[in-house]
Amino acid sequence: MSFKIYTKTGDKGKTSLIGGTKVPKSDVRIDAYGTVDELNSYIGLVNDYIADPDTKSLLREIQDRLFTIGAALACDPDKETKLKIPDLHEADITLLEKSIDQMNEELPEMKSFILPGGHVAVSTCHIARCVCRRTERLCVGMQEHDLFIEPLVLKYINRLSDYLFVLARWTGHKLGAEEIPWKPRV
């Protein structure tokens, strides 16, 4: 089946939310779900560098949850939609926490701040973490502008950034890459 990818409907800087409401492409809601899409792309890149099958599987699951979050953010909360949007569950957050705890069991204690780097896979995890934190800031910004955002979305994004930080450390550990401690100039 073939269809045209371009519709020309956004050529004047507007787009539609799920529900039909037209908003500028610079709208905070569009910025938030666009950043979720960017994060999802980086998670895909992280997955390309990971060899562990269990981690690869979890990263695919995270990508699915990010599509769920993006769809939720793309909805006009004041309109009823015909589209069935999947939702997050507390179990999605628990899954991240369990994985964080399992990875932490294998890691040496952190005695200082660490600089991103040491291996391209580690650096990519850190880039994904930074994009995740930006996503979180945008979602909090939505809240501050009285735009509805599901509380579990904020909780999931916050926990995901923790997961990505620990994943960066764990990946470096598995690859034998030394952590680079931050040694502040004082």
PDB file of C-alpha atoms in Angstrom:
ATOM      1  CA  MET A   1       0.000   0.000   0.000  1.00  0.00           C
ATOM      2  CA  SER A   2       1.403   3.370  -0.968  1.00  0.00           C
ATOM      3  CA  PHE A   3       0.440   6.811   0.283  1.00  0.00           C
ATOM      4  CA  LYS A   4       1.921  10.253   0.087  1.00  0.00           C
ATOM      5  CA  ILE A   5       3.913  11.265   3.133  1.00  0.00           C
ATOM      6  CA  TYR A   6       3.335  14.947   2.492  1.00  0.00           C
ATOM      7  CA  THR A   7      -0.070  16.513   3.012  1.00  0.00           C
ATOM      8  CA  LYS A   8       0.855  20.211   2.725  1.00  0.00           C
ATOM      9  CA  THR A   9      -1.544  20.961   5.603  1.00  0.00           C
ATOM     10  CA  GLY A  10       1.304  22.233   7.795  1.00  0.00           C
ATOM     11  CA  ASP A  11       2.882  24.523   5.227  1.00  0.00           C
ATOM     12  CA  LYS A  12       1.721  27.625   7.112  1.00  0.00           C
ATOM     13  CA  GLY A  13       3.080  26.574  10.502  1.00  0.00           C
ATOM     14  CA  LYS A  14      -0.011  24.946  11.983  1.00  0.00           C
ATOM     15  CA  THR A  15      -0.754  21.339  12.814  1.00  0.00           C
ATOM     16  CA  SER A  16      -3.678  19.409  14.271  1.00  0.00           C
ATOM     17  CA  LEU A  17      -3.841  17.649  17.591  1.00  0.00           C
ATOM     18  CA  ILE A  18      -5.649  14.334  17.846  1.00  0.00           C
ATOM     19  CA  GLY A  19      -9.192  15.621  18.155  1.00  0.00           C
ATOM     20  CA  GLY A  20      -8.796  18.152  15.356  1.00  0.00           C
ATOM     21  CA  THR A  21      -7.732  21.290  17.222  1.00  0.00           C
ATOM     22  CA  LYS A  22      -5.314  23.381  15.121  1.00  0.00           C
ATOM     23  CA  VAL A  23      -2.304  24.784  16.960  1.00  0.00           C
ATOM     24  CA  PRO A  24       0.953  26.458  15.922  1.00  0.00           C
ATOM     25  CA  LYS A  25       3.831  24.044  15.413  1.00  0.00           C
ATOM     26  CA  SER A  26       5.643  26.032  18.113  1.00  0.00           C
ATOM     27  CA  ASP A  27       2.978  25.103  20.713  1.00  0.00           C
ATOM     28  CA  VAL A  28       4.448  23.666  23.916  1.00  0.00           C
ATOM     29  CA  ARG A  29       2.397  20.488  23.416  1.00  0.00           C
ATOM     30  CA  ILE A  30       3.915  19.987  19.942  1.00  0.00           C
ATOM     31  CA  ASP A  31       7.380  20.705  21.334  1.00  0.00           C
ATOM     32  CA  ALA A  32       6.815  18.116  24.073  1.00  0.00           C
ATOM     33  CA  TYR A  33       5.685  15.281  21.826  1.00  0.00           C
ATOM     34  CA  GLY A  34       8.287  16.188  19.209  1.00  0.00           C
ATOM     35  CA  THR A  35      10.955  15.835  21.882  1.00  0.00           C
ATOM     36  CA  VAL A  36       9.471  12.477  22.898  1.00  0.00           C
ATOM     37  CA  ASP A  37       9.923  11.455  19.257  1.00  0.00           C
ATOM     38  CA  GLU A  38      13.550  12.647  19.361  1.00  0.00           C
ATOM     39  CA  LEU A  39      14.089  10.676  22.570  1.00  0.00           C
ATOM     40  CA  ASN A  40      12.562   7.592  20.955  1.00  0.00           C
ATOM     41  CA  SER A  41      15.017   7.932  18.067  1.00  0.00           C
ATOM     42  CA  TYR A  42      17.948   8.114  20.471  1.00  0.00           C
ATOM     43  CA  ILE A  43      16.646   5.073  22.365  1.00  0.00           C
ATOM     44  CA  GLY A  44      16.705   3.268  19.002  1.00  0.00           C
ATOM     45  CA  LEU A  45      20.319   4.336  18.547  1.00  0.00           C
ATOM     46  CA  VAL A  46      21.194   3.175  22.069  1.00  0.00           C
ATOM     47  CA  ASN A  47      19.594  -0.174  21.230  1.00  0.00           C
ATOM     48  CA  ASP A  48      21.783  -0.430  18.131  1.00  0.00           C
ATOM     49  CA  TYR A  49      24.877  -0.305  20.387  1.00  0.00           C
ATOM     50  CA  ILE A  50      23.622  -2.750  23.035  1.00  0.00           C
ATOM     51  CA  ALA A  51      24.380  -6.461  22.781  1.00  0.00           C
ATOM     52  CA  ASP A  52      22.499  -7.798  25.833  1.00  0.00           C
ATOM     53  CA  PRO A  53      19.215  -9.357  24.611  1.00  0.00           C
ATOM     54  CA  ASP A  54      17.262  -8.540  27.790  1.00  0.00           C
ATOM     55  CA  THR A  55      18.299  -4.893  27.613  1.00  0.00           C
ATOM     56  CA  LYS A  56      17.462  -4.766  23.909  1.00  0.00           C
ATOM     57  CA  SER A  57      14.007  -6.133  24.679  1.00  0.00           C
ATOM     58  CA  LEU A  58      13.444  -3.571  27.439  1.00  0.00           C
ATOM     59  CA  LEU A  59      14.594  -0.752  25.170  1.00  0.00           C
ATOM     60  CA  ARG A  60      12.009  -1.832  22.560  1.00  0.00           C
ATOM     61  CA  GLU A  61       9.377  -1.811  25.302  1.00  0.00           C
ATOM     62  CA  ILE A  62      10.501   1.684  26.311  1.00  0.00           C
ATOM     63  CA  GLN A  63      10.125   2.787  22.686  1.00  0.00           C
ATOM     64  CA  ASP A  64       6.562   1.457  22.739  1.00  0.00           C
ATOM     65  CA  ARG A  65       5.830   3.418  25.931  1.00  0.00           C
ATOM     66  CA  LEU A  66       7.290   6.551  24.342  1.00  0.00           C
ATOM     67  CA  PHE A  67       4.880   6.161  21.425  1.00  0.00           C
ATOM     68  CA  THR A  68       2.101   5.887  24.017  1.00  0.00           C
ATOM     69  CA  ILE A  69       3.328   9.080  25.704  1.00  0.00           C
ATOM     70  CA  GLY A  70       3.640  10.883  22.384  1.00  0.00           C
ATOM     71  CA  ALA A  71       0.074   9.922  21.454  1.00  0.00           C
ATOM     72  CA  ALA A  72      -1.216  11.099  24.836  1.00  0.00           C
ATOM     73  CA  LEU A  73       0.580  14.429  24.456  1.00  0.00           C
ATOM     74  CA  ALA A  74      -0.751  14.830  20.905  1.00  0.00           C
ATOM     75  CA  CYS A  75      -4.363  14.625  22.095  1.00  0.00           C
ATOM     76  CA  ASP A  76      -6.514  17.652  22.772  1.00  0.00           C
ATOM     77  CA  PRO A  77      -7.633  16.826  26.331  1.00  0.00           C
ATOM     78  CA  ASP A  78     -10.810  18.887  25.851  1.00  0.00           C
ATOM     79  CA  LYS A  79     -12.038  16.822  22.895  1.00  0.00           C
ATOM     80  CA  GLU A  80     -13.378  13.308  22.702  1.00  0.00           C
ATOM     81  CA  THR A  81     -11.419  11.232  20.179  1.00  0.00           C
ATOM     82  CA  LYS A  82     -12.492   8.157  18.277  1.00  0.00           C
ATOM     83  CA  LEU A  83      -8.927   6.893  18.414  1.00  0.00           C
ATOM     84  CA  LYS A  84      -8.147   4.474  21.249  1.00  0.00           C
ATOM     85  CA  ILE A  85      -4.950   5.752  22.898  1.00  0.00           C
ATOM     86  CA  PRO A  86      -2.955   3.203  24.924  1.00  0.00           C
ATOM     87  CA  ASP A  87      -2.083   4.208  28.439  1.00  0.00           C
ATOM     88  CA  LEU A  88       0.753   3.898  30.905  1.00  0.00           C
ATOM     89  CA  HIS A  89       0.594   1.783  34.020  1.00  0.00           C
ATOM     90  CA  GLU A  90       2.413   1.968  37.310  1.00  0.00           C
ATOM     91  CA  ALA A  91       3.930  -1.403  36.324  1.00  0.00           C
ATOM     92  CA  ASP A  92       5.806   0.371  33.492  1.00  0.00           C
ATOM     93  CA  ILE A  93       7.604   2.480  36.097  1.00  0.00           C
ATOM     94  CA  THR A  94       8.207  -0.529  38.338  1.00  0.00           C
ATOM     95  CA  LEU A  95       9.839  -2.321  35.398  1.00  0.00           C
ATOM     96  CA  LEU A  96      12.322   0.548  34.988  1.00  0.00           C
ATOM     97  CA  GLU A  97      13.046   0.587  38.717  1.00  0.00           C
ATOM     98  CA  LYS A  98      13.709  -3.165  38.803  1.00  0.00           C
ATOM     99  CA  SER A  99      16.094  -2.860  35.881  1.00  0.00           C
ATOM    100  CA  ILE A 100      17.884   0.068  37.548  1.00  0.00           C
ATOM    101  CA  ASP A 101      18.277  -1.981  40.734  1.00  0.00           C
ATOM    102  CA  GLN A 102      19.589  -5.025  38.835  1.00  0.00           C
ATOM    103  CA  MET A 103      22.177  -2.985  36.949  1.00  0.00           C
ATOM    104  CA  ASN A 104      23.224  -1.132  40.099  1.00  0.00           C
ATOM    105  CA  GLU A 105      24.002  -4.450  41.805  1.00  0.00           C
ATOM    106  CA  GLU A 106      26.813  -4.991  39.273  1.00  0.00           C
ATOM    107  CA  LEU A 107      28.235  -1.469  39.404  1.00  0.00           C
ATOM    108  CA  PRO A 108      30.908  -0.058  41.674  1.00  0.00           C
ATOM    109  CA  GLU A 109      29.835   2.695  44.028  1.00  0.00           C
ATOM    110  CA  MET A 110      29.906   6.123  42.434  1.00  0.00           C
ATOM    111  CA  LYS A 111      32.355   8.309  44.339  1.00  0.00           C
ATOM    112  CA  SER A 112      32.188  11.409  42.146  1.00  0.00           C
ATOM    113  CA  PHE A 113      30.267  12.927  39.295  1.00  0.00           C
ATOM    114  CA  ILE A 114      31.198  11.293  36.014  1.00  0.00           C
ATOM    115  CA  LEU A 115      31.656  12.828  32.603  1.00  0.00           C
ATOM    116  CA  PRO A 116      29.788  11.311  29.665  1.00  0.00           C
ATOM    117  CA  GLY A 117      32.152   9.360  27.442  1.00  0.00           C
ATOM    118  CA  GLY A 118      34.549   6.448  27.345  1.00  0.00           C
ATOM    119  CA  HIS A 119      32.737   4.573  24.585  1.00  0.00           C
ATOM    120  CA  VAL A 120      30.274   5.593  21.875  1.00  0.00           C
ATOM    121  CA  ALA A 121      27.566   3.394  23.451  1.00  0.00           C
ATOM    122  CA  VAL A 122      28.023   5.129  26.820  1.00  0.00           C
ATOM    123  CA  SER A 123      27.945   8.587  25.236  1.00  0.00           C
ATOM    124  CA  THR A 124      24.793   7.704  23.296  1.00  0.00           C
ATOM    125  CA  CYS A 125      23.058   6.632  26.521  1.00  0.00           C
ATOM    126  CA  HIS A 126      23.986   9.998  28.025  1.00  0.00           C
ATOM    127  CA  ILE A 127      22.631  11.892  25.005  1.00  0.00           C
ATOM    128  CA  ALA A 128      19.356   9.972  25.352  1.00  0.00           C
ATOM    129  CA  ARG A 129      19.327  10.848  29.076  1.00  0.00           C
ATOM    130  CA  CYS A 130      19.752  14.547  28.285  1.00  0.00           C
ATOM    131  CA  VAL A 131      16.937  14.467  25.721  1.00  0.00           C
ATOM    132  CA  CYS A 132      14.815  12.658  28.309  1.00  0.00           C
ATOM    133  CA  ARG A 133      15.468  15.446  30.836  1.00  0.00           C
ATOM    134  CA  ARG A 134      14.502  18.045  28.208  1.00  0.00           C
ATOM    135  CA  THR A 135      11.300  16.091  27.590  1.00  0.00           C
ATOM    136  CA  GLU A 136      10.606  16.210  31.300  1.00  0.00           C
ATOM    137  CA  ARG A 137      11.178  19.985  31.435  1.00  0.00           C
ATOM    138  CA  LEU A 138       8.776  20.499  28.535  1.00  0.00           C
ATOM    139  CA  CYS A 139       6.137  18.338  30.199  1.00  0.00           C
ATOM    140  CA  VAL A 140       6.513  20.263  33.455  1.00  0.00           C
ATOM    141  CA  GLY A 141       6.210  23.459  31.386  1.00  0.00           C
ATOM    142  CA  MET A 142       2.889  22.170  30.076  1.00  0.00           C
ATOM    143  CA  GLN A 143       1.706  21.718  33.647  1.00  0.00           C
ATOM    144  CA  GLU A 144       2.836  25.226  34.527  1.00  0.00           C
ATOM    145  CA  HIS A 145       0.724  26.541  31.620  1.00  0.00           C
ATOM    146  CA  ASP A 146      -2.287  24.617  32.978  1.00  0.00           C
ATOM    147  CA  LEU A 147      -2.207  22.148  30.099  1.00  0.00           C
ATOM    148  CA  PHE A 148      -3.296  18.678  31.128  1.00  0.00           C
ATOM    149  CA  ILE A 149      -0.618  16.033  31.343  1.00  0.00           C
ATOM    150  CA  GLU A 150      -1.157  12.622  32.879  1.00  0.00           C
ATOM    151  CA  PRO A 151       0.844  12.435  36.158  1.00  0.00           C
ATOM    152  CA  LEU A 152       2.156   8.972  35.228  1.00  0.00           C
ATOM    153  CA  VAL A 153       3.769  10.507  32.126  1.00  0.00           C
ATOM    154  CA  LEU A 154       5.900  12.795  34.291  1.00  0.00           C
ATOM    155  CA  LYS A 155       6.760   9.957  36.648  1.00  0.00           C
ATOM    156  CA  TYR A 156       7.716   7.642  33.769  1.00  0.00           C
ATOM    157  CA  ILE A 157       9.899  10.234  32.040  1.00  0.00           C
ATOM    158  CA  ASN A 158      11.650  11.035  35.325  1.00  0.00           C
ATOM    159  CA  ARG A 159      12.358   7.377  36.017  1.00  0.00           C
ATOM    160  CA  LEU A 160      13.439   6.814  32.421  1.00  0.00           C
ATOM    161  CA  SER A 161      16.178   9.427  32.751  1.00  0.00           C
ATOM    162  CA  ASP A 162      17.417   7.615  35.881  1.00  0.00           C
ATOM    163  CA  TYR A 163      17.345   4.354  33.930  1.00  0.00           C
ATOM    164  CA  LEU A 164      19.355   5.867  31.076  1.00  0.00           C
ATOM    165  CA  PHE A 165      21.990   7.191  33.483  1.00  0.00           C
ATOM    166  CA  VAL A 166      22.428   3.776  35.084  1.00  0.00           C
ATOM    167  CA  LEU A 167      22.315   2.110  31.668  1.00  0.00           C
ATOM    168  CA  ALA A 168      25.207   4.345  30.569  1.00  0.00           C
ATOM    169  CA  ARG A 169      27.265   3.273  33.587  1.00  0.00           C
ATOM    170  CA  TRP A 170      26.301  -0.399  33.211  1.00  0.00           C
ATOM    171  CA  THR A 171      27.071  -0.393  29.488  1.00  0.00           C
ATOM    172  CA  GLY A 172      30.503   1.091  30.150  1.00  0.00           C
ATOM    173  CA  HIS A 173      31.087  -1.490  32.869  1.00  0.00           C
ATOM    174  CA  LYS A 174      30.144  -4.353  30.530  1.00  0.00           C
ATOM    175  CA  LEU A 175      32.368  -2.958  27.774  1.00  0.00           C
ATOM    176  CA  GLY A 176      35.308  -2.423  30.115  1.00  0.00           C
ATOM    177  CA  ALA A 177      35.251   1.329  29.499  1.00  0.00           C
ATOM    178  CA  GLU A 178      36.565   3.330  32.425  1.00  0.00           C
ATOM    179  CA  GLU A 179      34.309   5.948  33.912  1.00  0.00           C
ATOM    180  CA  ILE A 180      35.682   9.454  33.599  1.00  0.00           C
ATOM    181  CA  PRO A 181      35.437  11.174  36.983  1.00  0.00           C
ATOM    182  CA  TRP A 182      34.791  14.889  37.003  1.00  0.00           C
ATOM    183  CA  LYS A 183      37.718  16.619  38.633  1.00  0.00           C
ATOM    184  CA  PRO A 184      36.635  20.210  39.147  1.00  0.00           C
ATOM    185  CA  ARG A 185      39.207  22.917  38.810  1.00  0.00           C
ATOM    186  CA  VAL A 186      39.343  24.617  42.185  1.00  0.00           C
TER     187      VAL A 186
END
